[in-house]
Short mmCIF file of C-alpha atoms in Angstrom, two decimals:
data_model
loop_
_atom_site.label_atom_id
_atom_site.label_comp_id
_atom_site.label_asym_id
_atom_site.label_seq_id
_atom_site.Cartn_x
_atom_site.Cartn_y
_atom_site.Cartn_z
CA UNK A 1 11.99 5.09 19.74
CA UNK A 2 9.85 3.91 16.88
CA UNK A 3 7.42 6.30 14.53
CA UNK A 4 4.70 5.35 12.34
CA UNK A 5 3.93 7.82 10.12
CA UNK A 6 0.61 8.92 8.30
CA UNK A 7 0.01 11.33 5.59
CA UNK A 8 -2.69 12.68 3.28
CA UNK A 9 -3.18 10.21 0.05
CA UNK A 10 -2.93 13.35 -2.33
CA UNK A 11 -0.74 15.84 0.23
CA UNK A 12 -1.82 19.05 -0.91
CA UNK A 13 1.79 21.44 -2.48
CA UNK A 14 2.45 24.00 0.35
CA UNK A 15 4.32 27.34 0.08
CA UNK A 16 8.19 27.69 -0.13
CA UNK A 17 8.09 29.98 2.77
CA UNK A 18 7.04 26.52 5.10
CA UNK A 19 10.18 25.22 4.26
CA UNK A 20 11.51 25.14 8.11
CA UNK A 21 8.24 23.90 9.41
CA UNK A 22 6.47 20.95 10.60
CA UNK A 23 3.50 19.92 7.95
CA UNK A 24 -0.10 19.25 9.10
CA UNK A 25 -0.26 16.91 6.61
CA UNK A 26 2.70 14.54 7.82
CA UNK A 27 1.87 12.92 11.47
CA UNK A 28 4.32 10.77 13.23
CA UNK A 29 2.70 8.67 16.06
CA UNK A 30 6.26 8.22 18.45
CA UNK A 31 6.47 5.47 20.54
CA UNK A 32 8.43 6.20 24.15
CA UNK A 33 8.56 6.17 27.51
CA UNK A 34 6.73 9.14 28.99
CA UNK A 35 7.69 8.82 32.29
CA UNK A 36 11.32 7.58 31.73
CA UNK A 37 12.40 3.58 30.80
CA UNK A 38 10.76 2.18 34.39
CA UNK A 39 6.93 3.46 33.06
CA UNK A 40 4.88 2.55 30.68
CA UNK A 41 4.79 2.89 26.95
CA UNK A 42 2.62 5.07 24.98
CA UNK A 43 2.23 6.79 21.59
CA UNK A 44 2.70 10.48 21.12
CA UNK A 45 1.40 12.74 18.25
CA UNK A 46 3.88 14.85 16.49
CA UNK A 47 3.87 16.83 13.38
CA UNK A 48 6.66 16.01 10.80
CA UNK A 49 8.38 17.98 7.62
CA UNK A 50 6.86 16.60 4.98
CA UNK A 51 9.16 15.16 1.80
CA UNK A 52 10.86 17.66 -0.21
CA UNK A 53 8.56 17.87 -3.50
CA UNK A 54 5.61 18.98 -1.34
CA UNK A 55 7.60 22.59 -1.05
CA UNK A 56 9.46 22.43 -4.11
CA UNK A 57 8.09 24.80 -6.97
CA UNK A 58 8.36 22.12 -10.15
CA UNK A 59 5.86 20.08 -8.69
CA UNK A 60 2.98 22.51 -8.50
CA UNK A 61 2.69 21.59 -12.17
CA UNK A 62 1.91 17.96 -10.77
CA UNK A 63 -1.88 18.49 -10.32
CA UNK A 64 -2.32 15.20 -8.89
CA UNK A 65 0.81 14.11 -6.85
CA UNK A 66 -0.88 11.27 -5.36
CA UNK A 67 1.18 8.79 -3.02
CA UNK A 68 0.72 5.41 -5.01
CA UNK A 69 2.06 3.00 -2.90
CA UNK A 70 3.77 2.82 0.64
CA UNK A 71 5.53 0.32 2.80
CA UNK A 72 8.24 -0.07 5.50
CA UNK A 73 11.84 -1.28 5.16
CA UNK A 74 14.73 -1.72 6.53
CA UNK A 75 13.51 -3.81 9.29
CA UNK A 76 11.23 -0.98 10.52
CA UNK A 77 14.24 1.85 10.22
CA UNK A 78 12.23 3.53 7.07
CA UNK A 79 8.73 4.71 5.36
CA UNK A 80 8.73 4.79 1.49
CA UNK A 81 6.30 6.26 -0.43
CA UNK A 82 5.76 6.60 -4.15
CA UNK A 83 4.44 9.68 -5.96
CA UNK A 84 2.80 9.85 -8.99
CA UNK A 85 4.82 11.56 -11.25
CA UNK A 86 7.61 12.37 -8.93
CA UNK A 87 9.28 9.41 -7.55
CA UNK A 88 10.18 7.77 -4.27
CA UNK A 89 10.85 8.85 -0.97
CA UNK A 90 11.87 7.18 2.52
CA UNK A 91 11.54 8.51 5.59
CA UNK A 92 14.17 7.63 8.33
CA UNK A 93 12.01 6.57 11.48
CA UNK A 94 15.20 7.90 13.84
CA UNK A 95 15.84 11.29 12.59
CA UNK A 96 12.64 12.01 10.50
CA UNK A 97 14.48 13.23 7.67
CA UNK A 98 12.55 12.65 4.24
CA UNK A 99 15.11 11.34 1.06
CA UNK A 100 14.57 11.03 -2.01
CA UNK A 101 15.60 7.25 -3.73
CA UNK A 102 14.84 7.74 -7.45
CA UNK A 103 12.19 9.03 -9.95
CA UNK A 104 10.85 6.21 -10.44
CA UNK A 105 7.74 4.38 -8.55
CA UNK A 106 7.21 1.08 -6.73
CA UNK A 107 5.98 -1.38 -8.99
CA UNK A 108 2.73 -1.83 -6.34
CA UNK A 109 -0.66 0.18 -5.45
CA UNK A 110 -1.46 0.87 -2.23
CA UNK A 111 -0.12 -1.04 1.16
CA UNK A 112 3.42 -3.25 0.55
CA UNK A 113 4.20 -5.72 3.48
CA UNK A 114 7.06 -7.61 3.99
CA UNK A 115 7.42 -11.32 4.29
CA UNK A 116 10.51 -12.87 6.48
CA UNK A 117 9.75 -15.78 5.50
CA UNK A 118 10.23 -15.35 1.55
CA UNK A 119 12.19 -12.54 2.38
CA UNK A 120 10.35 -10.26 -0.38
CA UNK A 121 7.61 -7.42 -0.01
CA UNK A 122 4.28 -8.39 -1.45
CA UNK A 123 1.32 -5.98 -2.70
CA UNK A 124 -1.13 -5.48 -4.96
CA UNK A 125 0.99 -4.65 -8.81
CA UNK A 126 0.28 -1.23 -9.85
CA UNK A 127 -1.20 -2.17 -13.49
CA UNK A 128 -3.40 -5.34 -12.44
CA UNK A 129 -4.31 -4.63 -9.20
CA UNK A 130 -3.41 -8.53 -8.74
CA UNK A 131 -0.89 -10.04 -5.63
CA UNK A 132 2.55 -10.15 -6.51
CA UNK A 133 6.09 -9.94 -5.11
CA UNK A 134 9.47 -7.50 -5.36
CA UNK A 135 12.73 -7.49 -3.83
CA UNK A 136 13.04 -3.86 -2.00
CA UNK A 137 16.39 -4.77 -0.35
CA UNK A 138 18.35 -2.55 -2.97
CA UNK A 139 16.88 0.59 -4.17
CA UNK A 140 19.36 1.90 -6.08
CA UNK A 141 17.51 1.25 -9.27
CA UNK A 142 13.59 0.76 -9.98
CA UNK A 143 12.70 -2.71 -8.19
CA UNK A 144 11.28 -5.23 -10.82
CA UNK A 145 8.67 -7.79 -9.55
CA UNK A 146 10.14 -11.08 -8.83
CA UNK A 147 6.93 -12.92 -8.88
CA UNK A 148 3.28 -12.51 -10.07
CA UNK A 149 0.83 -10.77 -11.02
CA UNK A 150 -1.32 -14.16 -9.94
CA UNK A 151 -5.13 -13.74 -10.32
CA UNK A 152 -6.58 -15.28 -7.63
CA UNK A 153 -10.18 -14.91 -8.45
CA UNK A 154 -12.59 -14.84 -12.19
CA UNK A 155 -15.65 -13.36 -11.21
CA UNK A 156 -18.43 -13.69 -13.67
CA UNK A 157 -18.67 -11.17 -16.21
CA UNK A 158 -21.31 -9.38 -15.25
CA UNK A 159 -19.93 -8.14 -12.21
CA UNK A 160 -17.93 -5.04 -12.12
CA UNK A 161 -15.15 -3.72 -9.51
CA UNK A 162 -16.43 -0.47 -8.07
CA UNK A 163 -13.28 0.08 -5.39
CA UNK A 164 -10.04 -0.93 -4.96
CA UNK A 165 -9.02 -4.26 -3.82
CA UNK A 166 -7.58 -4.66 -0.30
CA UNK A 167 -5.14 -7.28 0.58
CA UNK A 168 -3.93 -8.09 4.01
CA UNK A 169 -1.00 -10.35 4.97
CA UNK A 170 -1.99 -13.64 7.92
CA UNK A 171 1.84 -13.96 7.96
CA UNK A 172 4.09 -16.99 6.43
CA UNK A 173 3.23 -16.29 2.79
CA UNK A 174 -0.68 -16.31 3.33
CA UNK A 175 -2.88 -13.61 2.35
CA UNK A 176 -6.54 -12.47 1.93
CA UNK A 177 -7.75 -10.46 -0.89
CA UNK A 178 -10.86 -8.72 -0.78
CA UNK A 179 -12.50 -7.40 -3.80
CA UNK A 180 -15.26 -5.36 -4.34
CA UNK A 181 -18.17 -5.54 -7.18
CA UNK A 182 -21.34 -3.77 -8.64
CA UNK A 183 -23.66 -6.77 -9.56
CA UNK A 184 -27.03 -5.52 -11.24
CA UNK A 185 -30.30 -7.31 -11.03
CA UNK A 186 -31.12 -5.62 -13.87
CA UNK A 187 -31.06 -2.88 -16.86
CA UNK A 188 -33.37 -0.09 -18.31
CA UNK A 189 -31.86 0.53 -21.48
CA UNK A 190 -28.16 1.32 -20.73
CA UNK A 191 -28.99 1.68 -17.02
CA UNK A 192 -28.35 -0.72 -15.08
CA UNK A 193 -31.18 -0.89 -11.77
CA UNK A 194 -31.33 -2.08 -8.22
CA UNK A 195 -26.92 -2.93 -7.90
CA UNK A 196 -26.03 -5.16 -5.16
CA UNK A 197 -22.80 -4.41 -4.05
CA UNK A 198 -20.69 -7.38 -3.00
CA UNK A 199 -17.38 -8.27 -1.30
CA UNK A 200 -15.45 -11.30 -2.28
CA UNK A 201 -12.48 -12.18 0.09
CA UNK A 202 -9.83 -15.07 -1.09
CA UNK A 203 -7.49 -16.80 0.73
CA UNK A 204 -4.32 -17.67 -0.90
CA UNK A 205 -0.69 -18.78 -0.39
CA UNK A 206 3.00 -18.47 -1.63
CA UNK A 207 5.17 -20.88 -1.51
CA UNK A 208 8.91 -20.95 -3.02
CA UNK A 209 10.91 -23.73 -4.42
CA UNK A 210 14.04 -24.28 -5.85
CA UNK A 211 17.86 -23.21 -4.87
CA UNK A 212 19.49 -20.41 -3.46
CA UNK A 213 20.57 -19.48 -7.02
CA UNK A 214 16.86 -19.73 -8.74
CA UNK A 215 13.88 -19.75 -6.54
CA UNK A 216 10.41 -19.80 -7.89
CA UNK A 217 7.08 -19.10 -6.35
CA UNK A 218 4.11 -20.51 -6.91
CA UNK A 219 0.52 -19.46 -5.82
CA UNK A 220 -2.15 -21.38 -4.39
CA UNK A 221 -5.61 -19.54 -3.90
CA UNK A 222 -7.83 -21.35 -1.25
CA UNK A 223 -11.45 -20.84 -0.84
CA UNK A 224 -13.24 -17.48 -2.21
CA UNK A 225 -16.35 -15.99 0.27
CA UNK A 226 -18.91 -13.71 -1.05
CA UNK A 227 -20.53 -11.39 1.75
CA UNK A 228 -24.14 -10.22 0.57
CA UNK A 229 -25.30 -7.80 2.91
CA UNK A 230 -24.77 -9.37 6.49
CA UNK A 231 -24.10 -12.78 5.77
CA UNK A 232 -21.30 -14.49 4.39
CA UNK A 233 -21.64 -17.38 1.95
CA UNK A 234 -19.10 -19.73 -0.25
CA UNK A 235 -18.94 -18.41 -3.75
CA UNK A 236 -16.85 -20.95 -5.29
#
């Protein structure tokens, strides 16, 4: 049986009276055999208990307990989330219990993915929103970046990012990063007019070199493509 957890990005704090109850803000999709091991597998939706901070009174003074980073560890045995101003929690996907691993947060923003070929976790860094790597195998203390951040794109000065970037792991150390920009066609005083939103997709690859005692990571960017309305064209 496996669990895929889903939650609100900014969980609402709940009354302490709900301590023994499950929460509608945290949902698990349980992969199981409803008709026994001889039947077909399917997913069943189940409410989960929230991480402890949702029902702890001291958290009420944190006006914006946003989940800033999340990922899967332990080969799928844990789902980890970092919460701004609170710390990092892990959900055991077998018994559906939360535990706090530290009052620090992961050095990423958004999704974090494990790349088995490099034995590291990758995501967009918390500060610059560029691809970076960290070792999350031991979280007794706050993990530090061991590679990056790597800047994969140098857009024109007139382009302003208007949304959070996204990344997808393509396997074997290859990634695709999407960035979203507002491209102003003109201006009237300080007001931009006829703004055009474009998305730029950039492929890149991370390789390692060196010995087991000292491994270095190198990032190689590939071609970028721009999505303009409904067309895709080469950008750089």
